[in-house]
mmCIF file of C-alpha atoms in Angstrom:
data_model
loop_
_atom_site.group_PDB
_atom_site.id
_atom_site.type_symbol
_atom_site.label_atom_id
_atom_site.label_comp_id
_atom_site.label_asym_id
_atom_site.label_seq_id
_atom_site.Cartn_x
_atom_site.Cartn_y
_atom_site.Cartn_z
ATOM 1 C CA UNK A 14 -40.925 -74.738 110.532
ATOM 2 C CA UNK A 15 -39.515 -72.696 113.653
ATOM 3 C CA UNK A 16 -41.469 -73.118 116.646
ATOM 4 C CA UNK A 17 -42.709 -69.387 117.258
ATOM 5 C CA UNK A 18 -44.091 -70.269 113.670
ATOM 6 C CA UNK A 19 -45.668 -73.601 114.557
ATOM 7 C CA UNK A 20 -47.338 -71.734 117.846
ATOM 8 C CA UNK A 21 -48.644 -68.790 115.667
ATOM 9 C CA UNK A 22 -49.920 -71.164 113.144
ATOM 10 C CA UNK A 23 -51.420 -73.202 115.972
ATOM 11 C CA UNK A 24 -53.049 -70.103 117.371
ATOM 12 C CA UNK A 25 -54.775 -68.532 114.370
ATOM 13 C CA UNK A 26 -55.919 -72.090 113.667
ATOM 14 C CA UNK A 27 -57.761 -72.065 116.982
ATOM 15 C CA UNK A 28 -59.022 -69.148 116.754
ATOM 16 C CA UNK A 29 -60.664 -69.229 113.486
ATOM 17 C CA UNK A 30 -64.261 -68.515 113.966
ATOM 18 C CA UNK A 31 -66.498 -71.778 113.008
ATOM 19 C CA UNK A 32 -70.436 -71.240 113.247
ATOM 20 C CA UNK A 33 -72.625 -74.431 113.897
ATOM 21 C CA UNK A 34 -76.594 -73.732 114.040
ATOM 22 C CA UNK A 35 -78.315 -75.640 117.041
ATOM 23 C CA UNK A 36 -80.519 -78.642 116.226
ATOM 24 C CA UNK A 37 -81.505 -81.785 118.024
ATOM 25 C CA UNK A 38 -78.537 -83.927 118.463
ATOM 26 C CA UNK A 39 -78.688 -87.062 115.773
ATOM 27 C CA UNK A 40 -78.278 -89.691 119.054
ATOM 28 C CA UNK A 41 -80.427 -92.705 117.222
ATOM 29 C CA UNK A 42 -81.812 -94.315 113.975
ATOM 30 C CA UNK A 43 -85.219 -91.880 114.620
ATOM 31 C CA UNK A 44 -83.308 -88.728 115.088
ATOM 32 C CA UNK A 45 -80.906 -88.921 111.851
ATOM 33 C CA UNK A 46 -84.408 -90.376 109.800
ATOM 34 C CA UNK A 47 -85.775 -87.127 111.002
ATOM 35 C CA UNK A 48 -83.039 -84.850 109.894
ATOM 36 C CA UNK A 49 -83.166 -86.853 106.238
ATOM 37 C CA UNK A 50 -86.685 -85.907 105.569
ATOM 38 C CA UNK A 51 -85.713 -82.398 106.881
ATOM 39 C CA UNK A 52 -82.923 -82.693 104.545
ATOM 40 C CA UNK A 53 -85.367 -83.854 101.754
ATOM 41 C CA UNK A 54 -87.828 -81.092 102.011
ATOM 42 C CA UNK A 55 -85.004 -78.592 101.831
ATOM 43 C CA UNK A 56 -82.680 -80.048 98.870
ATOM 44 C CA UNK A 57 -85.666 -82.311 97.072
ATOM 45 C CA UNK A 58 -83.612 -83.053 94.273
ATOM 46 C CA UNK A 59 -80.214 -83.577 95.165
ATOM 47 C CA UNK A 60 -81.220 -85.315 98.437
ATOM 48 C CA UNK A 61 -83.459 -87.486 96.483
ATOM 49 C CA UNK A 62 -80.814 -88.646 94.382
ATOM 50 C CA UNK A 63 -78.269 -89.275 97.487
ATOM 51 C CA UNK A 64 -80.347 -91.542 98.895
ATOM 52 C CA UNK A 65 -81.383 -93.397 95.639
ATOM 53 C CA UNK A 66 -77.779 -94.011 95.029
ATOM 54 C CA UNK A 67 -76.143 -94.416 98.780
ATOM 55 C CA UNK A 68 -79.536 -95.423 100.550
ATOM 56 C CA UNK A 69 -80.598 -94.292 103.990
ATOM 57 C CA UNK A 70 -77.108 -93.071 105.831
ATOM 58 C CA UNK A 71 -75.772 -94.731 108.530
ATOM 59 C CA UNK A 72 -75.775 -93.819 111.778
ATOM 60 C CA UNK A 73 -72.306 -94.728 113.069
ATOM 61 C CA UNK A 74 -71.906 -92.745 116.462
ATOM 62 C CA UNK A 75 -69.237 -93.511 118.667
ATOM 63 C CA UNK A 76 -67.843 -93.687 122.249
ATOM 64 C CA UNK A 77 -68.829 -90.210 123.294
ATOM 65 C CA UNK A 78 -65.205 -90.552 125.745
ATOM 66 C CA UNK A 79 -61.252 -90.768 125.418
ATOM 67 C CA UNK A 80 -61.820 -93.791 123.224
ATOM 68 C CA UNK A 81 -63.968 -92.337 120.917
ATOM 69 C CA UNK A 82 -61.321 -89.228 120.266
ATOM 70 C CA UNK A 83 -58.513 -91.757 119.901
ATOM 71 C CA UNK A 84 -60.458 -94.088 117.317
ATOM 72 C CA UNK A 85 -60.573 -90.564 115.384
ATOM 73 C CA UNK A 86 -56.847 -89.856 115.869
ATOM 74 C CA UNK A 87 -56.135 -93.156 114.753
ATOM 75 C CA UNK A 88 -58.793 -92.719 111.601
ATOM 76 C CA UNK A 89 -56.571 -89.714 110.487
ATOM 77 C CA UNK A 90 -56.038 -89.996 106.778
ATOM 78 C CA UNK A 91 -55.416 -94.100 106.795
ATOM 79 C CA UNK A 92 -58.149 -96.400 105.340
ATOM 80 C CA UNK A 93 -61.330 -97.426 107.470
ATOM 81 C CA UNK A 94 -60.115 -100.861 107.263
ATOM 82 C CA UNK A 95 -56.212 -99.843 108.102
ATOM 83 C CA UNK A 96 -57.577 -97.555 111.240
ATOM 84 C CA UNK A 97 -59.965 -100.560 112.198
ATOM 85 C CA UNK A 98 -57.015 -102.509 112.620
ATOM 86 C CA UNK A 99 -54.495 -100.314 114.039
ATOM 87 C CA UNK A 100 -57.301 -99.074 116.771
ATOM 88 C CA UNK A 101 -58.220 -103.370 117.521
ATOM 89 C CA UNK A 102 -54.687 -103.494 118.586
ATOM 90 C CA UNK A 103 -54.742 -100.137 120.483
ATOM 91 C CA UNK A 104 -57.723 -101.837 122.074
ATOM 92 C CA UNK A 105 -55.949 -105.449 123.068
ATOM 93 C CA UNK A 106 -52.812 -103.727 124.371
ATOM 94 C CA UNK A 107 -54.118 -100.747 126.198
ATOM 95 C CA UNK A 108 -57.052 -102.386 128.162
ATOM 96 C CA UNK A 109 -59.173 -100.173 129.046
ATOM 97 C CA UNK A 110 -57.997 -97.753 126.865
ATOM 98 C CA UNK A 111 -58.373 -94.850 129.125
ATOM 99 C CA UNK A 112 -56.323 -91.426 129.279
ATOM 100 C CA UNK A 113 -54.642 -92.156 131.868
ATOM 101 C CA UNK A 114 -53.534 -95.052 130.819
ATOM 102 C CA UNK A 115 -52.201 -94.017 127.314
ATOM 103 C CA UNK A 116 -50.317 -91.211 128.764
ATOM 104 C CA UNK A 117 -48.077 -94.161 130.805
ATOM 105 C CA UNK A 118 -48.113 -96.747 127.755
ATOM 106 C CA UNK A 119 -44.715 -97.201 126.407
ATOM 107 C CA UNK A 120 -43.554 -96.365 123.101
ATOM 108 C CA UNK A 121 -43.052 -99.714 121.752
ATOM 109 C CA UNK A 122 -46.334 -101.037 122.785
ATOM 110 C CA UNK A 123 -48.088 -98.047 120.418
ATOM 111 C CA UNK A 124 -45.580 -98.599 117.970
ATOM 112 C CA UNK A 125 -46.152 -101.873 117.958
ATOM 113 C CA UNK A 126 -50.237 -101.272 117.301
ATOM 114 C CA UNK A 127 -49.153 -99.746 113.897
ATOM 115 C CA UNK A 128 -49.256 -96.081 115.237
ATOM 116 C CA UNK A 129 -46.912 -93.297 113.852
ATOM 117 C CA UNK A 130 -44.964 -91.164 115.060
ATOM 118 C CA UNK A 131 -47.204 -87.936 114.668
ATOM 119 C CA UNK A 132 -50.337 -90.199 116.138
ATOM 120 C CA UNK A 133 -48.261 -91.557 119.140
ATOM 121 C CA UNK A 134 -47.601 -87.772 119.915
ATOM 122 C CA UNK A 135 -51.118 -86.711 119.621
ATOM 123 C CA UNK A 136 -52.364 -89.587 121.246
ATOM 124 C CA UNK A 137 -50.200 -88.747 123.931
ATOM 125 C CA UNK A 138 -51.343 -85.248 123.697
ATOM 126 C CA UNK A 139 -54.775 -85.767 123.992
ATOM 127 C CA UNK A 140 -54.269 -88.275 126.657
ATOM 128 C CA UNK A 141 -51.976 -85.463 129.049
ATOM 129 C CA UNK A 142 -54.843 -82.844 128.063
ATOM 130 C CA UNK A 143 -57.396 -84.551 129.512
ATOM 131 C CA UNK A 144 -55.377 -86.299 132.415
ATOM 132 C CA UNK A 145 -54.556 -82.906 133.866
ATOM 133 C CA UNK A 146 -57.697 -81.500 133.347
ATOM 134 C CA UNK A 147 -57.153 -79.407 130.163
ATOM 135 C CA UNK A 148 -59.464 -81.168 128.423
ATOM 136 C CA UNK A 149 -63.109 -82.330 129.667
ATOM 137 C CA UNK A 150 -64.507 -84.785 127.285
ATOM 138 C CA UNK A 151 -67.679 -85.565 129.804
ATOM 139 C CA UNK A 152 -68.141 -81.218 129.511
ATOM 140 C CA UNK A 153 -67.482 -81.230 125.709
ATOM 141 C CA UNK A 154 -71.707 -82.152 125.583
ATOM 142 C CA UNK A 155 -72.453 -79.295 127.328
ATOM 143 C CA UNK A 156 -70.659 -76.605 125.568
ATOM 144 C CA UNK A 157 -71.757 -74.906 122.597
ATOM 145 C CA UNK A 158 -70.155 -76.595 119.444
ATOM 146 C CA UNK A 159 -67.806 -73.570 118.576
ATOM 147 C CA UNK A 160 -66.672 -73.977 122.511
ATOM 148 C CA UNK A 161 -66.555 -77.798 122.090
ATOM 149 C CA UNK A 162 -64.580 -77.045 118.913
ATOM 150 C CA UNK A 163 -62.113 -74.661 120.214
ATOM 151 C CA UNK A 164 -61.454 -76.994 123.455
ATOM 152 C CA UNK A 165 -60.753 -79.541 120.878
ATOM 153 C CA UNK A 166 -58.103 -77.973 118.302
ATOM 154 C CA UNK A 167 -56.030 -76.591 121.698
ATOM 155 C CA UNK A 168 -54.726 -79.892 122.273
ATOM 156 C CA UNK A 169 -51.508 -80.527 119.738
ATOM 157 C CA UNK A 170 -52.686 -83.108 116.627
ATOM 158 C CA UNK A 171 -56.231 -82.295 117.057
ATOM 159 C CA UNK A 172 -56.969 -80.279 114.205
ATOM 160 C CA UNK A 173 -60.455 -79.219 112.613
ATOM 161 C CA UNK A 174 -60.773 -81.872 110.919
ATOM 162 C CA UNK A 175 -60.977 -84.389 114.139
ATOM 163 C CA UNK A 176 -63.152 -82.008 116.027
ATOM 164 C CA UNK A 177 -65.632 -81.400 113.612
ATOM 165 C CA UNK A 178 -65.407 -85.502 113.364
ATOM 166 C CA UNK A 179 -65.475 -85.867 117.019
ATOM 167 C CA UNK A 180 -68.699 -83.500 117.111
ATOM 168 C CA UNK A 181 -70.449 -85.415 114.285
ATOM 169 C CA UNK A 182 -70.361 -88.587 115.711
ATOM 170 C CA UNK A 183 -69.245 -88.501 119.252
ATOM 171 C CA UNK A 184 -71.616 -85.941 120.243
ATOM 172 C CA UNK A 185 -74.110 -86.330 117.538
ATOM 173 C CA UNK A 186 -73.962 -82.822 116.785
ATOM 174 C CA UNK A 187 -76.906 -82.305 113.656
ATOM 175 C CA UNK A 188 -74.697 -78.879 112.179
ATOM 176 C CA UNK A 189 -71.112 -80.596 112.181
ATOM 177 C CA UNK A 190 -69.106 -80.392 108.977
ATOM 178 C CA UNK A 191 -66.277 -81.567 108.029
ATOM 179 C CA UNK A 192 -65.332 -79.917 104.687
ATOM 180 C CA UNK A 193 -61.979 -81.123 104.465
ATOM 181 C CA UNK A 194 -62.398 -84.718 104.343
ATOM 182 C CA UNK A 195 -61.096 -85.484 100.816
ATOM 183 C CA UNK A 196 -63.848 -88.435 100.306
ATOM 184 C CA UNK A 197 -66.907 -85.448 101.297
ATOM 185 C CA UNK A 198 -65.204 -83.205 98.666
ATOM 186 C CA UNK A 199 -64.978 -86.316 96.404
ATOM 187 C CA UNK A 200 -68.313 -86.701 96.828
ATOM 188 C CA UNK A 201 -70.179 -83.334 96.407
ATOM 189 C CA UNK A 202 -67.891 -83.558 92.853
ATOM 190 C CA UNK A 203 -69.506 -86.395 91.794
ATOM 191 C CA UNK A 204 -72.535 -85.550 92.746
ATOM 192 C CA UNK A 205 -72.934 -81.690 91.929
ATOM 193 C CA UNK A 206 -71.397 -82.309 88.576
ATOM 194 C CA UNK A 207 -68.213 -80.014 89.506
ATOM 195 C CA UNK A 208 -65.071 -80.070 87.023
ATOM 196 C CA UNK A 209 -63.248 -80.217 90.622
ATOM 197 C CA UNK A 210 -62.687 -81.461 93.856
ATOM 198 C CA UNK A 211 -64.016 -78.551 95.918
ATOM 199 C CA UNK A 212 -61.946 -77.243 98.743
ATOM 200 C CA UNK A 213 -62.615 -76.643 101.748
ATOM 201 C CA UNK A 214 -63.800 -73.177 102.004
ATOM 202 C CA UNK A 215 -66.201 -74.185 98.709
ATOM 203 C CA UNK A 216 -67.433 -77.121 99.974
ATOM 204 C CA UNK A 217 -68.428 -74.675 103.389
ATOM 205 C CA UNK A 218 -70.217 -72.353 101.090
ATOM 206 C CA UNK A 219 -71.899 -74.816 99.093
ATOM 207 C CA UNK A 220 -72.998 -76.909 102.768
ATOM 208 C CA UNK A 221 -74.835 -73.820 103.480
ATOM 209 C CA UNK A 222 -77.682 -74.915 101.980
ATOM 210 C CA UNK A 223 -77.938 -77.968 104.488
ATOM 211 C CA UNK A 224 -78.076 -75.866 107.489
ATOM 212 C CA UNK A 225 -78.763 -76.661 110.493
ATOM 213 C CA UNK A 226 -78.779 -80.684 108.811
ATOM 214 C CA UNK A 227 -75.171 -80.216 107.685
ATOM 215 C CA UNK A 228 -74.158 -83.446 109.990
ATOM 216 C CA UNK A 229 -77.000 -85.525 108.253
ATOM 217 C CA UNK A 230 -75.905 -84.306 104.474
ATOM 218 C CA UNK A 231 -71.994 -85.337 105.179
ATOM 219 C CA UNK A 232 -73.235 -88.762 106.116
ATOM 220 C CA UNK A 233 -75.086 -88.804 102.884
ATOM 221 C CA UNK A 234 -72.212 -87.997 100.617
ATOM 222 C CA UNK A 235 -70.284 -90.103 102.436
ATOM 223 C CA UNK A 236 -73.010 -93.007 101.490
ATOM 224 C CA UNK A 237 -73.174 -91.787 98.199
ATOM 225 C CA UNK A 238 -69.757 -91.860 97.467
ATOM 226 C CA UNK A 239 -68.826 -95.446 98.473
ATOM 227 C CA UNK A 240 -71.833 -96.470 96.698
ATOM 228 C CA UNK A 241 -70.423 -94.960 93.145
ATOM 229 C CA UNK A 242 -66.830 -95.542 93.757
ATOM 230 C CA UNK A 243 -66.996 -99.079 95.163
ATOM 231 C CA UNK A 244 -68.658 -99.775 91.570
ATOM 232 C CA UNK A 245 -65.140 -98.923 90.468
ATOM 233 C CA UNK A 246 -62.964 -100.441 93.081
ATOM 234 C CA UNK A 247 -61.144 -96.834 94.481
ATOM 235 C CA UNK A 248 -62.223 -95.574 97.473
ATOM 236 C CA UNK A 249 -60.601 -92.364 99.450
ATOM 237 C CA UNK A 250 -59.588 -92.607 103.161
ATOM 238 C CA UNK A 251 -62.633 -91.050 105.028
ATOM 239 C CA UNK A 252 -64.202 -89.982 108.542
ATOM 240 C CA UNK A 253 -67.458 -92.009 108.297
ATOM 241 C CA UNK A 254 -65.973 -95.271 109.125
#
């Protein structure tokens, strides 16, 4: 791909107009109880069967900071226990692991964490966006989440997928949704009864319902689905590790 493509694609990528409804951030074990029962009086049946199956969803926020978006970057379509490991050695060998320091670790130190290529660059990225100011994690909190969003995808290797993650569980925003994680659309197959995985733009439509609770529901499928596919022993790569 030539690079006036790349930057075009890049553009109309950041661009693209996401809309999250305001709720109560999900911040502890009372707030994300709170948006279940919400979740239950709105979706009785299928919510009702979630948490029979997955049980009560896990919180699982994380470090709010540059080490929370790098744990994410590192997540990128790898296992939960392959990212757990690769981001325990990020840990050990970039102590703290702060921005600034990243942006001045050498290559074979990352690459020898387990990193790629494509995540050393955006790691890099990330770390240079915020070190020079283009990138205010501490301000991300006090945007609106289409602002937080659209501050996120600027930097290169943070796509919507890691910013909707990022505002799910960094930020505990109630409305985030990632509909491109393969293991959600897994999950609202199994669980709708669907002849197919949905994509993206289906799984959007069918989250609708969940609104403003979307954040809550994702953890749910995301319960629900390890629940039925550990019984067989395959589990997709997903962001609720």
């Amino acid at each position: 791909m030539h690079e006036a493509t790349r930057r075009a694609s890049r553009t109309k990528r950041a661009s693209a107009r996401r809309i999250y409804h305001p709720g109560p951030p999900i911040a502890d074990q009372a707030s994300l109880s709170a948006g279940t029962e919400a979740l239950r009086a709105k979706d009785p049946e299928l919510i009702g069967r979630l948490l029979a199956i997955g049980g009560p969803p896990p919180l699982r926020r994380r470090e709010p900071g540059f080490a929370g978006l790098a744990a994410i970057i590192v997540s990128q379509q790898v296992s939960v226990a392959s990212a757990s490991a690769i981001f325990g050695r990020l840990e050990m060998r970039i102590a703290p692991l702060e921005a600034r320091r990243l942006a001045t670790a050498a290559d074979e130190d990352l690459r020898g964490c387990g990193l790629s290529a494509p995540k050393m660059r955006a790691l890099r990225a990330a770390a240079e966006a915020v070190v020079e100011g283009r990138l205010d994690l501490e301000g991300l909190s006090e945007l609106d989440a289409e602002e937080a969003h659209k501050a996120l995808v600027a930097v290169n290797g943070v796509g919507p997928w890691t910013a909707d993650i990022f505002l799910l569980f960094c930020l505990g925003h109630p409305d985030a949704f990632p509909a491109g994680d393969l293991a959600l659309q897994e999950a609202a197959k199994l669980a709708l009864a669907l002849k197919s995985r949905p994509p993206a733009a289906r799984l959007e439509r069918i989250a609708e319902r969940w609104r403003p609770w979307r954040g809550v529901a994702a953890r749910m499928l995301w319960a629900y689905y390890r629940a039925v596919k550990t019984r067989s022993g395959m589990v997709l790569a997903d962001g609720s590790g």
